[in-house]
Structure formats: C-alpha cells, structure tokens
Amino acid sequence: MSEQARLAQSIPRICLTWLLLAQALVIVPFALHIPPPLLVLWLVCSLWRIQIFRMRARLPGTWVKAGLLVGTAGGVYLARGSLVGLEAGAALLIAAFILKMLEMHTRRDALVLIFLGFFCVVVGYLFEDSLLWALFTLLPIGTLLAALIGLQQVDVARKPEMALRLALKLMLQALPLMLIMFLFFPRLEPLWSLPQPSNKGVTGLSDSMAPGDMAELSRSAALVFRASFEGPAPARSQLYWRSLTLDQFDGRRWSQSGRSQSVQLAQWSKRGEPLRYSIVLEPSGRPWLPSLDVAETGQDEVRLMSDFRLQRRRPVSQALLYAAQSWPEALRDPQLTDNIQHQALQLPARGNPEARQWAADLKRRYPQPDRLAEALLGWFAEQPFHYTLKPPTLGPDSIDDFLFTSRQGFCAHYAGAMVFVLRAAGIPARVVAGYQGGEFNPDGQYLTVRQFDAHAWVEYWQPGTGWRSVDPTAAVAPQRIEQGLEQALSADEAFLADSPMSALRYRHVPWINAVRLSWDNLNYGWQRWVLGYQGQQQLQVLDRWFAGWQAPAFVAGLALVLALMALWIFKPWQRENDAQLRLFHAFERLLARHGLRRLPGEGAQAFGARAMLALPQQAEAIEAFIAQFMALRYAVDGTSLQGLRRALKHLRRDLPWRLPTIKDKHS
C-alpha cells in the first residue's frame, strides 16, 4: 500500500479523541447491568488504544484478539449464567463495543464502531426510559456524531470543538423531523420479545403476604404509579387502590387461591357517579393494575377478575398508561356461588384457639355481619393496640399472640386478624392488598403513590348487600389513612430510616420540597405524553387534531413548517459552498441590477475593469473589491474573508438602488 493510500485509511486524531469519549459516555450508564470485569476491560483497552496511537504499542495479533473474545464471552456466561436474554445480550454487545476499539485500524472499522455505539445507546432504553436518561443520551449521541464528522470531514473539523459544533447543528436540524415522526409514525407492536431485566420489579406487592412483608415495603420510597383525575380528586380516606385479593390462609401467610385466579366473571352492578382517572404505572413484573373499586378500562388486554381486581394478560415490564373509571358505590356479588363462599370461609384445621372461641362469642352476641364487623372495629379502637413497623415476633398461633398479647403491628396484622375472626364467626371475608392514599402534587394536579403507601384492608360479605370494605387500621391509627405513613410513625419511629438521602424525608424544608415536586411533575409529563404516546392515545390525539376545519389548517401549518425547515437546512441562497465565490456572486448580482452582467469566460479582473468604466463614481469601491478578491483567491498575503465582506459592503453602500443602465444612457 502506498503512503497516500495508507494515510487515506488512517483514523484522524480528532475522530479517535471523540470515539474514546463517546465510548466512556455509552458504557458508564451500563455499569449496573454488565459484569464489573467488563469495566476493567474497557479501561485496559482504552489505554492500549491510546498507546497504539502514540506508537508505543502494537495492535493485538489474531491469537490475542481470539483469546480476548473467547475469554470475554466466557466471563459473561459465568456472570449471567447464560448467553441468551436481555442482560447477557447487552453485556455481549458492550463487550463487542469495547473490543472493536482495540481492533480498529482503518476508517471502515471506525465507522462500524460509531454505528455500534448508536445501537448501544438504543439498547440502554430497554433498561431505563426516564427523562433524565433521555437527556443524558444526548451526550453520547453528540460525541458519536462528532467522531463521525471527524472521520469523514477532516477539513471541516480541524479542531475538536469544530466537530462538536457541527454535530450539535445536525442534531438541531434533525429535531423537527424527529417530532413529526414521533407524532405521526404508527406505533407498532415489537416483532420480537426479550426477557426483561431481572432488576426490574424486585420491589412491590407479591401474590402472598405475611405481616412482615408490608412492613418491608413501607421502608421503600420507590414509585409505584401516578394518577390524575378528571375533576377533583376524592378525599384521601377514600383512596384505596386495589391490586389483588388474598383468600387463602395457611396459619402464617395469606395468598391467592387457585380458584380466585381461574374464575374471571365478576358479578356487580353500577351505582352512583363514576370516578374517571388515568394512571401511569411503573414496571412491576406483575400482571395486576391498581384501581379504585369497581373499575373498568377500555384496554383490550385488561380484564376485571371475579375478585374485582384489574389484571393484564402480560406482566407490566415497562411504564404503562391506562385510563379507568370506577364506581365506589357499586353492588358487588349480592349472591355468592358455593365455591367462592367456601373459599371465603377457609381456615386451617387447627391453630389460634382463643381467636376461634372469641369469634364464636361475638357471633352469639352479634348475629348480623354488619354488627359484628362494627364490634370488631370498636374493639380495635378501644383496646391498647399500637401501630408500628417493628412488632415483636409472633409464635405459632400468630393471630392469638397478636390479638391478646402483643397488640402491636402493621396493617397486615390488623387485616389478617380481622379476616380470621370474621371467618371463624361464619362470615365470608378476605384480605385486600394494594395501596392507600398518595401524595398530591399541586404543580401537575395528580397523585403520586409509592411503595410506603402499601396497605391491606378487609372485605366481608352478607347476603343481598354483597362485599363491604372496612379498614381496621383506621380504627387504630386514623392518621395513617387521613395523613399518611410519615405522620402515623412520627411519634416513635423514623420515616424512611433506611434512605437517609431521600428528598421525601425533607418535605418540611420548603425549597427542597418545591424542587422535588417540580422535578416529579416533569417526569410525569414525560411518562404520560412521551412514553405513554402509544396506540390508542395516538389515535385519539390525531382524531382531535384532524376533526373538521382543523385538518386543512393543520396540514397547511405542517407544510409551512416543513418548507421553513427545508429552507433552513438547504439554504438555496447559499448553494455555493465556497465562501469567496458566494461573495463574488453577490458582487455580480449587485452590478446586474445596474445592467452590468459578466460575460461567459470573462475573468474577475476584466469584469471589474469594465464595471469601473461603466460606473466611474464607484470605480474606487469596485477596484477595492476586485483587489481584495484577487489577493484572497490567488495570493497569500494575509487577506481575510472579513476584508472581502467589508469591501462588498462599502460598494453596496456607495451604489444607489438603481442607476441608469447602459441602455438608458444610449437612449
């Protein structure tokens, strides 16, 4: 290969600089999703690449590259247990991105590496799709574009800042087209599916519950969902967000029975005015959707189960926007089937004798289910029960120990104990698990529900009336229902003690709270109007925009925007790429207004001489411009483009708008 060909294939220093920076920006956000040794491999390969550029090291040979490839693949397999799946695939992709930097030695290799970097940025959205991540991705995209410019247009980007400036300009030019495609491009279901990352959905309600589980959730500030209402939001004491129903008890844990999961037809009738709201649910890895009782939603893949929970056919693996309407006063199951009634009375054959005996006594005193439930709630309120996240350990007869000995517990203790007593008294009952309350954001007029809002309450049934909801926790700690967990624990326990840096712990500081609420409002808008702009919502927006007279107005406005964008990008008035020739053509157009046109083949100096004869009063300005142009074009005397612009400006100022043309003078 000749020296000229070798230089043509070499990678410019500017390109390599931007590639190294882009690789760092692409890889660092993956640190939580790839094996840590890959980060060490990246540092080693980067330093090796720099030493190669400084001619202090050689490119790796075939055997070295093969060994690195096999070793990296083996390390990923040992760390992830497989080479298939999202996390393993992402780790292999990042490994290829790292090793390609070390193997790169031609411009074609650099081009492959740049495109691989863009693909890595896209893969990152499978792990994180927040507003902060979207803003961060502008950095690796900008640096990758700068590397591409440095690779393809070395003359344009002689310095790194010039390449970055052009990259930012290209991104700004692409912004209008991106918005148009976002608004109008159809949302299609993916042609493939991948297992979701294992670190998603690790916190949240599960399909079974022991008393300590709710206490663990109450130490987490992780976001569950945000809800906005059409009209005023209900009072906090009415915000019971049902997620699932637990109707099987084994003496320690409450869980879903197989019967409750197989029956899908709910028997209910609407009463009163409905509540209309929309929810943006965070990824949970679970199929159930939180809702107020009794809920309906227009989503095809969501169904109302027999226990009145909303359930999706697939687990929620990414942020989900859904609209629902609920009838809090609805009549639910006025008549129970034998199967459901049998399940709602299920208890272990043995255990908790004191609670069973007490339930029999209550049944004799209060034969009506409503009266017995009221007596239970009154007993919880009158006795010295204490609401706490740190109750003492209970023995084998956990219900007896809680009701008659410790009397300290969390919502799961109270709900589980009340359901046990109701069932022992012959009243069908079950535990409902979900969330209660939520924090109102005045900036966006919506509610934010977090894991520490997890709650459990009770449903019991009586003929003709159906299921009724009661909350024994409200009888013991009414501040938990009316104000929230922080106020309920303020007397003797720290709120979010395991998260000392959480901004939620400093809601009493006005400016911290204001910043937190504003940032949360931005994220909610991002999720609702960007991530949630899918299928049905897109069709609704387009139907609203293209209704009636708005359709032609919208099309005309869109055409105008596209035309302005085309003018801005292509700049037809600057078709000449040569800045010197652009100024000379402006000089020609200026003289053409006065009847002087350059002849085919006529040089700049000859045309200037003819113009000075035709316009003697402007001869000095014409001569100055021609002299500046000739010096800049053909000589090396330090003449600048700015001097040529000043000469043209001086000539334009000296010339009147229109002089008598040559033809006018002869006539």
PDB file of C-alpha atoms in Angstrom, residues 661-667:
ATOM      1  CA  THR A 661     -28.457  51.243 -17.242  1.00  0.00           C
ATOM      2  CA  ILE A 662     -26.126  51.297 -20.247  1.00  0.00           C
ATOM      3  CA  LYS A 663     -29.172  51.041 -22.483  1.00  0.00           C
ATOM      4  CA  ASP A 664     -30.795  54.043 -20.760  1.00  0.00           C
ATOM      5  CA  LYS A 665     -27.693  56.183 -21.320  1.00  0.00           C
ATOM      6  CA  HIS A 666     -27.602  55.488 -25.051  1.00  0.00           C
ATOM      7  CA  SER A 667     -31.274  56.297 -25.416  1.00  0.00           C
TER       8      SER A 667
END
